[in-house]
Amino acid sequence: MTDTDRMVAWLRETMDSAERDAEAATPGPWAPEGALGADVVTSALLGRVADCSVGTDYRPQSIPDAAHIARHDPAAVLRRIAADRKQHDEHIPVPDHGRFSHSYGEKCPALCEGECRDNPKVCLTCRDSSGDPIEAPCRSLEFLVEAWGWTEEEQR
Ligand SMILES: [Zn+2]
Ligand SMILES: [Zn+2]
């Protein structure tokens, strides 16, 4: 498994795990509300989800924390994961079959004699100005894994 393959496997596992968390969480929409300021997050369906006030003392961060949690409710997270999966699907590394790499995707065509294995994988869709595939990971895939928290340490 190459570093790029490991990176893509990590991204898929991380998105799957975030999706499971979001599906298991209380359905939304979530909104901040509360008697002493909007420091409690409630679900329109099921009531209180999180109380960002801690004890009875005034806590300056409680309102921004509640706003932040509500903005990242399960529906919002699932929407972003669905969009990121589309981005992932467009920029997966595939065997290098030159300009036909997009047509063959992750599978080798019957006529492939293994020459693709002598080259690094390429992006499914990214091409240079002469139409040749770009070595994977392309910048779009790098930005995506960066957004999900991929670091060099994850490679080990
Ligand atoms: Zn790409
Ligand atoms: Zn091949």
Coordinates of N, CA, C and O and ligand atoms in Angstrom, one line a residue:
M1 N 0.8 -1.2 0.0 CA 0.0 0.0 0.0 C 0.9 1.3 0.0 O 1.8 1.4 0.8
T2 N 0.7 2.1 -0.9 CA 1.5 3.4 -1.0 C 1.0 4.4 0.0 O -0.1 4.2 0.6
D3 N 1.7 5.5 0.2 CA 1.3 6.5 1.1 C 0.0 7.1 0.7 O -0.9 7.4 1.5
T4 N -0.2 7.2 -0.6 CA -1.5 7.8 -1.2 C -2.6 6.9 -0.9 O -3.7 7.3 -0.5
D5 N -2.4 5.6 -1.1 CA -3.5 4.6 -0.8 C -3.9 4.7 0.7 O -5.0 4.6 1.1
R6 N -2.8 4.8 1.6 CA -3.1 4.8 3.0 C -3.9 6.1 3.3 O -4.8 6.1 4.2
M7 N -3.5 7.2 2.7 CA -4.2 8.5 2.9 C -5.7 8.4 2.5 O -6.6 8.8 3.3
V8 N -5.9 7.8 1.4 CA -7.3 7.6 0.9 C -8.1 6.7 1.8 O -9.3 7.0 2.2
A9 N -7.5 5.6 2.3 CA -8.1 4.7 3.2 C -8.5 5.4 4.5 O -9.6 5.3 5.0
W10 N -7.5 6.2 5.0 CA -7.8 7.0 6.2 C -9.0 7.9 6.0 O -9.8 8.0 6.9
L11 N -9.0 8.6 4.9 CA -10.1 9.6 4.6 C -11.4 8.9 4.6 O -12.4 9.3 5.2
R12 N -11.5 7.7 3.9 CA -12.8 7.0 3.9 C -13.2 6.5 5.3 O -14.4 6.7 5.6
E13 N -12.3 6.0 6.0 CA -12.6 5.6 7.4 C -13.1 6.7 8.3 O -14.0 6.6 9.0
T14 N -12.4 7.9 8.1 CA -12.7 9.0 8.9 C -14.1 9.6 8.6 O -14.9 9.9 9.4
M15 N -14.4 9.6 7.3 CA -15.7 10.1 6.9 C -16.8 9.1 7.3 O -17.9 9.6 7.8
D16 N -16.5 7.8 7.2 CA -17.5 6.8 7.6 C -17.8 7.0 9.1 O -19.0 6.9 9.5
S17 N -16.8 7.2 9.9 CA -16.9 7.3 11.3 C -17.7 8.5 11.7 O -18.6 8.5 12.6
A18 N -17.4 9.7 11.1 CA -18.1 10.9 11.3 C -19.5 10.8 10.9 O -20.4 11.3 11.6
E19 N -19.8 10.1 9.8 CA -21.2 9.9 9.4 C -22.0 9.0 10.4 O -23.1 9.3 10.7
R20 N -21.3 8.0 10.9 CA -22.0 7.2 11.9 C -22.3 8.0 13.2 O -23.4 7.9 13.7
D21 N -21.4 8.8 13.6 CA -21.6 9.7 14.8 C -22.8 10.7 14.5 O -23.7 10.8 15.3
A22 N -22.8 11.3 13.3 CA -23.9 12.2 13.0 C -25.3 11.5 12.9 O -26.3 12.1 13.3
E23 N -25.3 10.3 12.3 CA -26.5 9.6 12.2 C -27.1 9.1 13.6 O -28.3 9.0 13.8
A24 N -26.1 8.9 14.5 CA -26.5 8.4 15.9 C -27.0 9.6 16.8 O -27.6 9.4 17.8
A25 N -26.5 10.8 16.4 CA -26.8 12.0 17.2 C -28.3 12.4 17.1 O -29.0 11.9 16.2
T26 N -28.8 13.2 18.1 CA -30.2 13.6 18.1 C -30.5 14.4 16.8 O -29.8 15.3 16.4
P27 N -31.6 14.0 16.1 CA -31.9 14.7 14.9 C -32.2 16.1 15.1 O -32.7 16.5 16.2
G28 N -31.9 17.0 14.1 CA -32.2 18.4 14.2 C -33.4 18.8 13.6 O -34.3 18.0 13.4
P29 N -33.6 20.1 13.2 CA -32.5 21.1 13.4 C -32.3 21.5 14.8 O -33.2 21.5 15.6
W30 N -31.0 21.8 15.1 CA -30.6 22.3 16.4 C -30.6 23.8 16.4 O -30.2 24.4 15.4
A31 N -30.9 24.4 17.5 CA -30.9 25.9 17.7 C -30.5 26.3 19.1 O -30.8 25.6 20.0
P32 N -29.7 27.4 19.2 CA -29.4 27.8 20.6 C -30.6 28.6 21.2 O -31.3 29.3 20.5
E33 N -30.9 28.3 22.4 CA -31.9 29.1 23.1 C -31.6 29.0 24.6 O -30.8 28.2 25.1
G34 N -32.3 29.8 25.4 CA -32.2 29.7 26.8 C -32.6 31.0 27.5 O -32.6 32.0 26.9
A35 N -33.0 30.9 28.8 CA -33.6 32.0 29.5 C -32.5 33.1 29.8 O -32.8 34.3 29.7
L36 N -31.3 32.7 30.0 CA -30.2 33.7 30.3 C -29.3 34.0 29.2 O -28.2 34.3 29.3
G37 N -29.8 33.8 28.0 CA -29.0 33.9 26.8 C -29.0 32.6 26.1 O -29.4 31.6 26.7
A38 N -28.6 32.6 24.8 CA -28.7 31.4 24.1 C -27.6 30.4 24.4 O -26.7 30.2 23.5
D39 N -27.6 29.8 25.5 CA -26.5 29.0 25.9 C -26.9 27.5 26.0 O -26.1 26.6 26.4
V40 N -28.1 27.2 25.6 CA -28.6 25.8 25.6 C -28.9 25.5 24.1 O -29.5 26.3 23.4
V41 N -28.5 24.3 23.7 CA -28.8 23.9 22.3 C -30.0 22.9 22.4 O -29.9 21.9 23.1
T42 N -31.0 23.2 21.6 CA -32.2 22.3 21.6 C -32.4 21.8 20.2 O -32.1 22.4 19.2
S43 N -33.0 20.5 20.1 CA -33.4 20.0 18.9 C -34.9 20.3 18.7 O -35.7 20.2 19.7
A44 N -35.3 20.7 17.5 CA -36.7 21.0 17.2 C -37.6 19.8 17.5 O -38.7 20.0 17.9
L45 N -37.0 18.6 17.4 CA -37.8 17.4 17.6 C -37.8 16.9 19.0 O -38.8 16.5 19.5
L46 N -36.6 17.0 19.6 CA -36.5 16.2 20.9 C -36.0 17.0 22.1 O -35.5 16.5 23.1
G47 N -36.0 18.4 21.9 CA -35.7 19.2 23.1 C -34.2 19.3 23.3 O -33.4 19.3 22.4
R48 N -33.8 19.5 24.6 CA -32.5 19.8 25.0 C -31.4 18.8 24.5 O -31.5 17.7 24.7
V49 N -30.4 19.4 23.9 CA -29.3 18.5 23.4 C -28.0 18.8 24.1 O -27.2 17.9 24.5
A50 N -27.7 20.1 24.4 CA -26.5 20.5 25.1 C -26.7 21.7 25.9 O -27.4 22.6 25.5
D51 N -26.1 21.8 27.1 CA -26.2 23.0 27.9 C -24.7 23.5 28.1 O -23.9 22.8 28.7
C52 N -24.5 24.6 27.5 CA -23.1 25.1 27.5 C -22.8 26.0 28.7 O -21.6 26.4 28.9
S53 N -23.8 26.3 29.5 CA -23.5 26.9 30.8 C -23.0 25.9 31.7 O -23.4 24.7 31.6
V54 N -22.0 26.2 32.5 CA -21.5 25.2 33.4 C -21.7 25.6 34.8 O -21.3 26.7 35.2
G55 N -22.6 24.9 35.5 CA -23.0 25.3 36.8 C -23.8 26.6 36.8 O -24.5 26.8 35.7
T56 N -23.8 27.4 37.8 CA -24.7 28.6 37.8 C -23.9 29.8 37.5 O -24.5 30.9 37.4
D57 N -22.6 29.8 37.5 CA -21.8 31.0 37.2 C -21.9 31.4 35.8 O -22.0 30.5 34.9
Y58 N -21.8 32.7 35.6 CA -21.7 33.2 34.2 C -20.5 32.7 33.5 O -19.4 32.8 34.1
R59 N -20.6 32.1 32.3 CA -19.4 31.7 31.6 C -19.5 32.4 30.2 O -20.3 32.1 29.4
P60 N -18.5 33.3 30.0 CA -18.5 34.1 28.8 C -18.6 33.3 27.5 O -19.1 33.7 26.5
Q61 N -18.1 32.1 27.5 CA -18.0 31.3 26.2 C -19.3 30.5 26.0 O -19.4 29.8 24.9
S62 N -20.2 30.5 26.9 CA -21.4 29.6 26.8 C -22.2 29.9 25.5 O -22.7 29.0 24.8
I63 N -22.4 31.2 25.2 CA -23.3 31.5 24.1 C -22.6 31.2 22.7 O -23.2 30.6 21.9
P64 N -21.3 31.6 22.6 CA -20.6 31.2 21.3 C -20.5 29.7 21.2 O -20.6 29.2 20.0
D65 N -20.3 29.0 22.3 CA -20.2 27.5 22.2 C -21.5 26.9 21.7 O -21.6 26.0 20.9
A66 N -22.6 27.5 22.2 CA -24.0 26.9 21.9 C -24.2 27.2 20.4 O -24.7 26.4 19.6
A67 N -23.8 28.5 19.9 CA -24.0 28.8 18.5 C -23.2 27.9 17.6 O -23.7 27.4 16.6
H68 N -22.0 27.6 18.1 CA -21.1 26.7 17.3 C -21.7 25.3 17.2 O -21.8 24.7 16.1
I69 N -22.2 24.7 18.3 CA -22.7 23.4 18.3 C -24.0 23.3 17.4 O -24.1 22.4 16.6
A70 N -24.8 24.3 17.5 CA -26.1 24.3 16.7 C -25.7 24.4 15.2 O -26.4 23.7 14.4
R71 N -24.7 25.2 14.9 CA -24.4 25.3 13.5 C -23.9 24.0 12.9 O -24.0 23.7 11.7
H72 N -23.3 23.1 13.8 CA -22.7 21.8 13.3 C -23.7 20.7 13.7 O -23.2 19.7 14.2
D73 N -25.0 20.9 13.5 CA -25.9 19.9 13.9 C -25.8 18.7 12.9 O -25.1 18.8 11.9
P74 N -26.4 17.5 13.2 CA -26.2 16.3 12.4 C -26.5 16.5 10.9 O -25.8 16.1 10.0
A75 N -27.6 17.3 10.6 CA -27.9 17.5 9.2 C -26.9 18.2 8.5 O -26.5 17.9 7.3
A76 N -26.3 19.3 9.1 CA -25.2 20.1 8.5 C -24.0 19.2 8.3 O -23.4 19.3 7.2
V77 N -23.7 18.4 9.2 CA -22.5 17.5 9.1 C -22.7 16.5 8.0 O -21.8 16.3 7.1
L78 N -23.9 15.9 7.9 CA -24.2 14.9 6.9 C -24.2 15.5 5.5 O -23.7 14.9 4.6
R79 N -24.6 16.7 5.4 CA -24.6 17.4 4.1 C -23.2 17.7 3.7 O -22.8 17.4 2.5
R80 N -22.3 18.1 4.6 CA -20.9 18.3 4.2 C -20.2 17.0 3.9 O -19.4 16.9 3.0
I81 N -20.5 15.9 4.6 CA -19.9 14.6 4.3 C -20.3 14.2 2.9 O -19.5 13.7 2.1
A82 N -21.6 14.4 2.6 CA -22.1 13.9 1.3 C -21.4 14.7 0.2 O -21.0 14.2 -0.9
A83 N -21.2 16.0 0.4 CA -20.4 16.8 -0.6 C -19.0 16.4 -0.7 O -18.4 16.3 -1.8
D84 N -18.4 16.1 0.5 CA -17.0 15.7 0.5 C -16.8 14.3 -0.2 O -15.8 14.1 -0.8
R85 N -17.8 13.5 -0.1 CA -17.7 12.2 -0.8 C -17.7 12.4 -2.3 O -17.0 11.7 -3.0
K86 N -18.5 13.4 -2.8 CA -18.5 13.6 -4.2 C -17.2 14.1 -4.7 O -16.7 13.8 -5.7
Q87 N -16.6 15.0 -3.8 CA -15.3 15.5 -4.1 C -14.2 14.4 -4.1 O -13.4 14.3 -5.0
H88 N -14.3 13.5 -3.2 CA -13.5 12.3 -3.1 C -13.6 11.5 -4.3 O -12.6 11.1 -5.0
D89 N -14.9 11.2 -4.7 CA -15.1 10.3 -5.9 C -14.5 10.9 -7.2 O -14.1 10.1 -8.1
E90 N -14.4 12.2 -7.3 CA -13.9 12.9 -8.5 C -12.4 12.8 -8.5 O -11.8 13.0 -9.6
H91 N -11.7 12.7 -7.3 CA -10.3 12.9 -7.2 C -9.6 11.7 -6.7 O -8.4 11.8 -6.2
I92 N -10.2 10.5 -6.8 CA -9.5 9.3 -6.3 C -8.3 9.0 -7.2 O -8.3 9.2 -8.4
P93 N -7.3 8.4 -6.5 CA -6.1 7.9 -7.3 C -6.5 6.6 -8.1 O -7.1 5.8 -7.5
V94 N -6.1 6.6 -9.4 CA -6.4 5.4 -10.2 C -5.1 5.0 -10.9 O -4.2 5.8 -11.1
P95 N -5.0 3.8 -11.4 CA -3.9 3.4 -12.2 C -3.7 4.2 -13.4 O -4.7 4.7 -14.0
D96 N -2.4 4.5 -13.7 CA -2.1 5.4 -14.8 C -2.3 4.7 -16.2 O -1.4 3.9 -16.6
H97 N -3.4 5.0 -16.8 CA -3.6 4.5 -18.2 C -3.7 5.7 -19.2 O -4.5 5.7 -20.1
G98 N -2.8 6.6 -18.9 CA -2.7 7.8 -19.7 C -4.1 8.5 -19.8 O -4.8 8.7 -18.8
R99 N -4.4 8.9 -21.0 CA -5.7 9.7 -21.2 C -6.9 8.9 -21.0 O -8.0 9.4 -21.0
F100 N -6.8 7.5 -20.9 CA -7.9 6.7 -20.7 C -8.1 6.4 -19.2 O -9.0 5.6 -18.8
S101 N -7.3 7.0 -18.3 CA -7.4 6.7 -16.9 C -8.8 6.9 -16.4 O -9.3 6.2 -15.5
H102 N -9.4 8.0 -16.9 CA -10.8 8.3 -16.4 C -11.8 7.2 -16.8 O -12.6 6.8 -16.0
S103 N -11.6 6.7 -18.0 CA -12.6 5.7 -18.4 C -12.5 4.4 -17.6 O -13.4 3.7 -17.4
Y104 N -11.2 4.0 -17.3 CA -11.0 2.7 -16.6 C -11.2 2.9 -15.1 O -11.4 1.9 -14.4
G105 N -11.0 4.1 -14.5 CA -11.2 4.2 -13.0 C -10.2 3.4 -12.3 O -9.0 3.3 -12.6
E106 N -10.7 2.7 -11.2 CA -9.8 1.9 -10.3 C -9.5 0.6 -10.9 O -8.6 -0.1 -10.3
K107 N -10.2 0.1 -11.9 CA -9.9 -1.2 -12.5 C -9.1 -1.1 -13.8 O -9.2 -0.2 -14.5
C108 N -8.3 -2.1 -14.0 CA -7.5 -2.1 -15.2 C -8.4 -2.7 -16.3 O -9.1 -3.6 -16.1
P109 N -8.2 -2.2 -17.6 CA -9.0 -2.8 -18.7 C -8.4 -4.1 -19.0 O -7.2 -4.4 -18.7
A110 N -9.1 -5.0 -19.7 CA -8.7 -6.3 -20.1 C -7.4 -6.3 -20.9 O -6.5 -7.1 -20.7
L111 N -7.2 -5.2 -21.7 CA -6.0 -5.1 -22.5 C -4.8 -4.6 -21.8 O -3.7 -4.5 -22.4
C112 N -4.9 -4.3 -20.5 CA -3.8 -3.7 -19.8 C -2.7 -4.8 -19.6 O -3.1 -5.9 -19.1
E113 N -1.5 -4.6 -19.9 CA -0.5 -5.6 -19.7 C 0.4 -5.2 -18.4 O 1.5 -5.7 -18.3
G114 N -0.1 -4.4 -17.6 CA 0.5 -4.1 -16.3 C 1.5 -2.9 -16.4 O 2.1 -2.6 -15.4
E115 N 1.5 -2.2 -17.5 CA 2.4 -1.0 -17.6 C 2.0 0.1 -16.7 O 2.9 0.8 -16.2
C116 N 0.7 0.1 -16.3 CA 0.3 1.1 -15.3 C 0.9 1.0 -14.0 O 1.1 1.9 -13.3
R117 N 1.4 -0.3 -13.7 CA 1.9 -0.5 -12.3 C 3.4 0.0 -12.2 O 3.9 0.1 -11.1
D118 N 4.0 0.4 -13.4 CA 5.3 1.0 -13.3 C 5.2 2.5 -13.0 O 6.3 3.1 -12.7
N119 N 4.0 3.1 -13.0 CA 3.9 4.5 -12.8 C 3.1 4.7 -11.5 O 2.3 3.9 -11.1
P120 N 3.3 5.9 -10.9 CA 2.5 6.2 -9.7 C 1.0 6.4 -10.2 O 0.8 6.7 -11.4
K121 N 0.1 6.2 -9.2 CA -1.3 6.4 -9.6 C -1.5 7.9 -10.0 O -0.7 8.8 -9.6
V122 N -2.6 8.1 -10.7 CA -3.0 9.5 -11.1 C -4.4 9.8 -10.7 O -5.1 8.9 -10.3
C123 N -4.7 11.1 -10.7 CA -6.1 11.5 -10.3 C -7.0 11.1 -11.4 O -6.7 11.1 -12.6
L124 N -8.2 10.7 -10.9 CA -9.2 10.2 -11.9 C -9.6 11.3 -12.9 O -9.8 11.0 -14.1
T125 N -9.7 12.6 -12.5 CA -10.2 13.6 -13.4 C -9.2 14.8 -13.6 O -9.4 15.5 -14.6
C126 N -8.2 15.0 -12.8 CA -7.3 16.2 -13.0 C -6.4 15.9 -14.2 O -5.8 14.9 -14.2
R127 N -6.2 16.9 -15.0 CA -5.4 16.8 -16.2 C -4.5 18.0 -16.3 O -4.9 19.1 -15.9
D128 N -3.3 17.9 -16.9 CA -2.5 19.1 -17.1 C -2.9 19.8 -18.4 O -3.8 19.3 -19.1
S129 N -2.2 20.8 -18.8 CA -2.6 21.6 -20.0 C -2.6 20.8 -21.3 O -3.2 21.2 -22.2
S130 N -1.8 19.8 -21.3 CA -1.8 19.0 -22.5 C -2.7 17.8 -22.4 O -2.7 16.9 -23.4
G131 N -3.5 17.7 -21.4 CA -4.5 16.6 -21.3 C -4.0 15.4 -20.6 O -4.8 14.4 -20.6
D132 N -2.8 15.3 -20.1 CA -2.3 14.1 -19.5 C -2.7 14.1 -18.0 O -2.8 15.2 -17.4
P133 N -2.9 12.9 -17.4 CA -3.3 12.9 -16.0 C -2.2 13.4 -15.1 O -1.0 13.3 -15.4
I134 N -2.7 13.9 -13.9 CA -1.8 14.5 -12.9 C -1.6 13.4 -11.8 O -2.5 12.7 -11.5
E135 N -0.3 13.3 -11.4 CA 0.0 12.3 -10.4 C -0.8 12.5 -9.1 O -1.0 13.7 -8.7
A136 N -1.3 11.4 -8.5 CA -2.1 11.5 -7.3 C -1.1 11.5 -6.1 O 0.0 11.0 -6.2
P137 N -1.5 12.2 -5.0 CA -2.7 12.9 -4.8 C -2.7 14.3 -5.5 O -1.7 15.0 -5.4
C138 N -3.8 14.7 -6.2 CA -3.9 16.0 -6.8 C -4.1 17.0 -5.7 O -4.4 16.6 -4.5
R139 N -4.1 18.3 -6.0 CA -4.3 19.3 -5.0 C -5.7 19.2 -4.4 O -5.8 19.4 -3.2
S140 N -6.7 18.9 -5.2 CA -8.0 18.8 -4.6 C -8.1 17.8 -3.5 O -8.7 18.0 -2.5
L141 N -7.5 16.6 -3.8 CA -7.5 15.5 -2.8 C -6.7 15.9 -1.5 O -7.1 15.7 -0.4
E142 N -5.6 16.6 -1.8 CA -4.8 17.1 -0.6 C -5.6 18.1 0.2 O -5.5 18.0 1.5
F143 N -6.3 19.0 -0.4 CA -7.1 20.0 0.4 C -8.2 19.2 1.2 O -8.5 19.6 2.3
L144 N -8.8 18.2 0.5 CA -9.8 17.5 1.2 C -9.3 16.7 2.4 O -9.9 16.8 3.5
V145 N -8.2 16.0 2.3 CA -7.7 15.3 3.5 C -7.2 16.3 4.6 O -7.3 16.0 5.8
E146 N -6.7 17.4 4.1 CA -6.3 18.4 5.1 C -7.5 18.9 5.9 O -7.4 19.1 7.1
A147 N -8.6 19.1 5.2 CA -9.8 19.6 5.9 C -10.3 18.6 6.9 O -10.9 19.0 7.9
W148 N -10.0 17.3 6.7 CA -10.4 16.3 7.6 C -9.4 16.0 8.7 O -9.6 15.1 9.5
G149 N -8.3 16.7 8.7 CA -7.4 16.6 9.8 C -6.2 15.7 9.5 O -5.5 15.3 10.4
W150 N -6.0 15.3 8.2 CA -4.9 14.4 7.9 C -3.6 15.2 8.2 O -3.4 16.3 7.8
T151 N -2.6 14.5 8.8 CA -1.3 15.0 9.1 C -0.3 14.0 8.7 O -0.6 12.8 8.5
E152 N 0.9 14.4 8.5 CA 2.0 13.5 8.2 C 2.1 12.3 9.2 O 2.4 11.2 8.8
E153 N 1.8 12.6 10.4 CA 1.9 11.6 11.5 C 0.9 10.4 11.2 O 1.1 9.3 11.6
E154 N -0.2 10.7 10.5 CA -1.2 9.7 10.3 C -0.7 8.6 9.3 O -1.2 7.5 9.3
Q155 N 0.4 8.9 8.6 CA 0.9 8.0 7.7 C 1.7 6.8 8.3 O 1.9 5.8 7.7
R156 N 2.0 7.0 9.6 CA 2.8 5.9 10.2 C 2.0 4.9 11.0 O 0.8 5.2 11.2
Ligands
ZN1 ZN -7.9 15.6 -8.9
ZN2 ZN -3.5 -1.3 -15.8

